[in-house]
CSV table of N, CA and C in Angstrom, one decimal:
chain,number,residue,atom,x,y,z
A,1,ALA,N,0.1,0.5,-9.0
A,1,ALA,CA,-0.9,0.3,-10.0
A,1,ALA,C,-2.0,1.5,-9.9
A,2,MET,N,-2.4,2.4,-10.9
A,2,MET,CA,-3.1,3.3,-10.7
A,2,MET,C,-5.1,2.7,-10.8
A,3,GLY,N,-5.5,3.2,-10.3
A,3,GLY,CA,-7.0,3.0,-10.4
A,3,GLY,C,-7.9,4.0,-9.4
A,4,GLY,N,-9.6,3.5,-9.6
A,4,GLY,CA,-10.1,4.2,-8.7
A,4,GLY,C,-11.2,3.7,-9.1
A,5,GLY,N,-12.5,4.2,-8.6
A,5,GLY,CA,-13.8,3.7,-8.5
A,5,GLY,C,-13.9,2.8,-7.1
A,6,PRO,N,-15.4,2.1,-7.3
A,6,PRO,CA,-15.4,1.7,-5.8
A,6,PRO,C,-14.7,0.4,-5.8
A,7,ASP,N,-14.2,-0.4,-7.1
A,7,ASP,CA,-13.9,-1.4,-6.9
A,7,ASP,C,-12.3,-1.6,-6.7
A,8,HIS,N,-11.8,-0.6,-6.8
A,8,HIS,CA,-10.2,-0.7,-7.0
A,8,HIS,C,-9.5,-1.5,-5.7
A,9,GLY,N,-8.6,-2.5,-6.1
A,9,GLY,CA,-8.1,-3.0,-4.9
A,9,GLY,C,-7.0,-2.2,-4.1
A,10,GLY,N,-6.5,-0.8,-4.7
A,10,GLY,CA,-5.6,0.0,-4.3
A,10,GLY,C,-6.1,0.3,-2.8
A,11,TYR,N,-7.1,0.5,-2.6
A,11,TYR,CA,-7.6,0.8,-1.1
A,11,TYR,C,-7.3,-0.2,-0.1
A,12,GLN,N,-7.5,-1.4,-0.3
A,12,GLN,CA,-7.0,-2.5,0.7
A,12,GLN,C,-5.5,-2.4,0.8
A,13,LEU,N,-4.8,-2.4,-0.2
A,13,LEU,CA,-3.4,-2.5,-0.2
A,13,LEU,C,-2.9,-1.1,0.4
A,14,ALA,N,-3.4,0.1,0.6
A,14,ALA,CA,-3.0,1.0,1.4
A,14,ALA,C,-3.4,0.8,2.6
A,15,GLU,N,-4.5,0.4,3.1
A,15,GLU,CA,-4.8,-0.2,4.4
A,15,GLU,C,-3.8,-1.0,5.0
A,16,ALA,N,-3.7,-2.0,4.2
A,16,ALA,CA,-2.3,-3.1,4.5
A,16,ALA,C,-1.2,-2.4,4.9
A,17,THR,N,-0.9,-1.5,3.9
A,17,THR,CA,0.4,-0.7,4.3
A,17,THR,C,0.5,-0.1,5.7
A,18,VAL,N,-0.5,0.8,5.9
A,18,VAL,CA,-0.5,1.5,6.9
A,18,VAL,C,-0.6,0.8,8.1
A,19,ARG,N,-1.3,-0.6,8.1
A,19,ARG,CA,-1.3,-1.3,9.1
A,19,ARG,C,-0.4,-1.8,9.7
A,20,SER,N,0.8,-2.1,8.4
A,20,SER,CA,1.9,-2.6,8.9
A,20,SER,C,3.0,-1.6,9.2
A,21,LEU,N,3.2,-0.5,8.8
A,21,LEU,CA,3.7,0.6,9.3
A,21,LEU,C,3.1,1.2,10.8
A,22,LEU,N,2.3,1.1,11.2
A,22,LEU,CA,1.5,1.5,12.5
A,22,LEU,C,2.6,1.7,13.5
A,23,PRO,N,3.2,0.8,13.7
A,23,PRO,CA,4.1,0.5,15.0
A,23,PRO,C,5.2,1.7,14.8
A,24,ALA,N,5.8,1.9,13.5
A,24,ALA,CA,7.0,2.7,13.3
A,24,ALA,C,6.4,4.0,13.4
A,25,ILE,N,5.2,4.2,13.0
A,25,ILE,CA,4.6,5.3,13.0
A,25,ILE,C,4.2,5.9,14.1
A,26,GLU,N,3.7,5.1,15.1
A,26,GLU,CA,3.5,5.5,16.9
A,26,GLU,C,4.8,5.8,17.3
A,27,ALA,N,5.8,4.7,17.0
A,27,ALA,CA,7.1,4.9,18.0
A,27,ALA,C,7.9,6.4,17.2
A,28,ALA,N,7.8,6.7,16.0
A,28,ALA,CA,8.3,8.0,15.9
A,28,ALA,C,7.3,9.3,16.1
A,29,GLY,N,6.1,8.9,16.6
A,29,GLY,CA,5.4,10.0,17.4
A,29,GLY,C,4.9,10.8,16.2
A,30,ILE,N,4.5,10.1,15.1
A,30,ILE,CA,3.5,10.7,13.9
A,30,ILE,C,2.1,10.8,14.2
A,31,ALA,N,1.6,9.8,14.6
A,31,ALA,CA,0.2,9.5,15.0
A,31,ALA,C,-0.1,8.4,15.8
A,32,SER,N,-1.0,8.5,16.6
A,32,SER,CA,-1.4,7.3,17.2
A,32,SER,C,-2.3,6.3,16.5
A,33,ALA,N,-2.6,5.2,17.0
A,33,ALA,CA,-3.4,4.3,16.3
A,33,ALA,C,-4.8,4.8,16.1
A,34,SER,N,-5.4,5.4,17.4
A,34,SER,CA,-6.6,5.8,17.8
A,34,SER,C,-6.7,7.4,16.2
A,35,GLU,N,-5.5,8.0,16.1
A,35,GLU,CA,-6.0,9.3,15.1
A,35,GLU,C,-5.9,8.3,13.9
A,36,ILE,N,-5.2,7.5,13.6
A,36,ILE,CA,-5.1,6.9,12.4
A,36,ILE,C,-6.4,6.2,11.8
A,37,GLU,N,-6.9,5.5,13.3
A,37,GLU,CA,-8.2,4.5,12.6
A,37,GLU,C,-7.9,3.6,11.5
A,38,VAL,N,-6.8,3.0,11.7
A,38,VAL,CA,-6.5,2.0,10.7
A,38,VAL,C,-7.4,1.1,10.0
A,39,ASP,N,-8.6,0.6,10.9
A,39,ASP,CA,-9.5,-0.4,10.2
A,39,ASP,C,-10.4,0.5,9.3
A,40,THR,N,-10.5,1.4,9.0
A,40,THR,CA,-11.1,2.5,8.3
A,40,THR,C,-10.5,3.1,7.2
A,41,VAL,N,-9.4,2.8,7.1
A,41,VAL,CA,-8.2,3.6,6.2
A,41,VAL,C,-8.9,3.1,4.8
A,42,ALA,N,-9.4,2.0,4.3
A,42,ALA,CA,-9.4,1.5,3.0
A,42,ALA,C,-11.0,2.2,2.4
A,43,ASP,N,-11.8,1.9,3.4
A,43,ASP,CA,-13.2,3.0,3.4
A,43,ASP,C,-13.2,4.3,3.1
A,44,ARG,N,-12.5,4.8,4.0
A,44,ARG,CA,-12.1,6.2,3.9
A,44,ARG,C,-11.6,7.0,2.4
A,45,LEU,N,-10.5,5.9,2.1
A,45,LEU,CA,-9.7,6.5,1.0
A,45,LEU,C,-10.7,6.4,-0.2
A,46,ARG,N,-11.5,5.1,-0.1
A,46,ARG,CA,-12.3,4.9,-1.2
A,46,ARG,C,-13.4,5.9,-1.3
A,47,ASP,N,-13.9,6.3,-0.2
A,47,ASP,CA,-15.3,7.5,-0.2
A,47,ASP,C,-14.5,8.9,-0.9
A,48,ALA,N,-13.1,9.0,-0.4
A,48,ALA,CA,-12.9,10.2,-0.7
A,48,ALA,C,-12.5,10.1,-2.3
A,49,THR,N,-11.9,9.0,-2.8
A,49,THR,CA,-11.5,8.7,-4.3
A,49,THR,C,-12.8,8.9,-5.2
A,50,VAL,N,-13.8,8.2,-4.5
A,50,VAL,CA,-15.0,8.0,-5.4
A,50,VAL,C,-15.6,9.5,-5.8
A,51,ALA,N,-15.7,10.1,-4.4
A,51,ALA,CA,-16.5,11.1,-4.3
A,51,ALA,C,-15.8,12.3,-5.2
A,52,ALA,N,-14.4,12.3,-5.1
A,52,ALA,CA,-13.7,13.2,-6.1
A,52,ALA,C,-13.6,13.0,-7.6
A,53,ASP,N,-14.2,11.5,-8.2
A,53,ASP,CA,-13.9,11.0,-9.3
A,53,ASP,C,-12.4,11.1,-9.6
A,54,ALA,N,-11.8,10.9,-8.4
A,54,ALA,CA,-10.2,10.4,-8.7
A,54,ALA,C,-9.5,9.3,-8.9
A,55,THR,N,-8.6,9.2,-9.0
A,55,THR,CA,-7.5,8.2,-9.2
A,55,THR,C,-6.7,8.0,-8.1
A,56,ILE,N,-6.2,6.9,-7.9
A,56,ILE,CA,-5.0,6.6,-6.6
A,56,ILE,C,-3.8,5.9,-7.2
A,57,THR,N,-2.6,6.0,-6.8
A,57,THR,CA,-1.8,5.4,-7.6
A,57,THR,C,-0.8,4.6,-6.2
A,58,THR,N,-0.7,3.3,-6.5
A,58,THR,CA,0.0,2.5,-5.5
A,58,THR,C,1.3,2.4,-5.9
A,59,ILE,N,2.2,1.8,-5.1
A,59,ILE,CA,3.6,1.9,-5.6
A,59,ILE,C,3.5,0.6,-6.3
A,60,SER,N,4.8,0.5,-7.2
A,60,SER,CA,4.7,-0.2,-8.5
A,60,SER,C,6.2,-1.4,-8.0
A,61,LEU,N,5.6,-2.3,-7.7
A,61,LEU,CA,6.9,-3.3,-7.1
A,61,LEU,C,7.4,-4.3,-8.1
A,62,VAL,N,8.4,-4.3,-8.9
A,62,VAL,CA,8.6,-5.5,-9.6
A,62,VAL,C,9.9,-5.8,-9.3
A,63,THR,N,9.9,-7.3,-9.4
A,63,THR,CA,11.1,-8.1,-8.8
A,63,THR,C,11.7,-8.7,-10.2
A,64,ALA,N,12.7,-9.5,-10.2
A,64,ALA,CA,13.3,-10.2,-11.3
A,64,ALA,C,14.5,-11.4,-10.5
A,65,TRP,N,14.6,-12.0,-11.0
A,65,TRP,CA,15.7,-13.0,-10.5
A,65,TRP,C,16.4,-13.5,-12.3
A,66,SER,N,17.7,-13.7,-12.4
A,66,SER,CA,18.4,-14.6,-13.3
A,66,SER,C,19.9,-14.7,-12.9
A,67,ARG,N,20.2,-15.7,-13.9
A,67,ARG,CA,21.7,-16.0,-13.3
A,67,ARG,C,22.6,-15.9,-14.8
A,68,ARG,N,23.5,-15.4,-14.5
A,68,ARG,CA,24.6,-15.1,-15.5
A,68,ARG,C,25.4,-16.6,-15.9
A,69,PRO,N,25.3,-16.7,-17.0
A,69,PRO,CA,25.8,-18.0,-17.6
A,69,PRO,C,27.2,-18.5,-17.5
A,70,ASP,N,28.1,-17.2,-16.8
A,70,ASP,CA,29.2,-17.5,-16.8
A,70,ASP,C,29.7,-17.6,-15.1
A,71,ARG,N,28.6,-17.8,-14.3
A,71,ARG,CA,28.7,-17.7,-12.6
A,71,ARG,C,27.6,-18.9,-12.5
A,72,THR,N,28.6,-19.8,-11.8
A,72,THR,CA,27.5,-21.0,-10.8
A,72,THR,C,27.1,-20.7,-9.7
A,73,THR,N,27.4,-19.3,-9.0
A,73,THR,CA,26.6,-19.1,-7.7
A,73,THR,C,26.3,-17.8,-7.9
């Protein structure tokens, strides 16, 4: 989803994503938890986006399920 402004939900989504990836980020030696400060990612991203009068784009996830009529399994 694309959005901006102080109330956009993408900031929390970004923080949750970074939080879930933190073990892999640290294991790969990319950054440490203290460098990332995951608890403030949403606030920092919101502040920077609003200050720049910008928008952010989060990943678009689409799923679907169907069954072919000619198959029963």
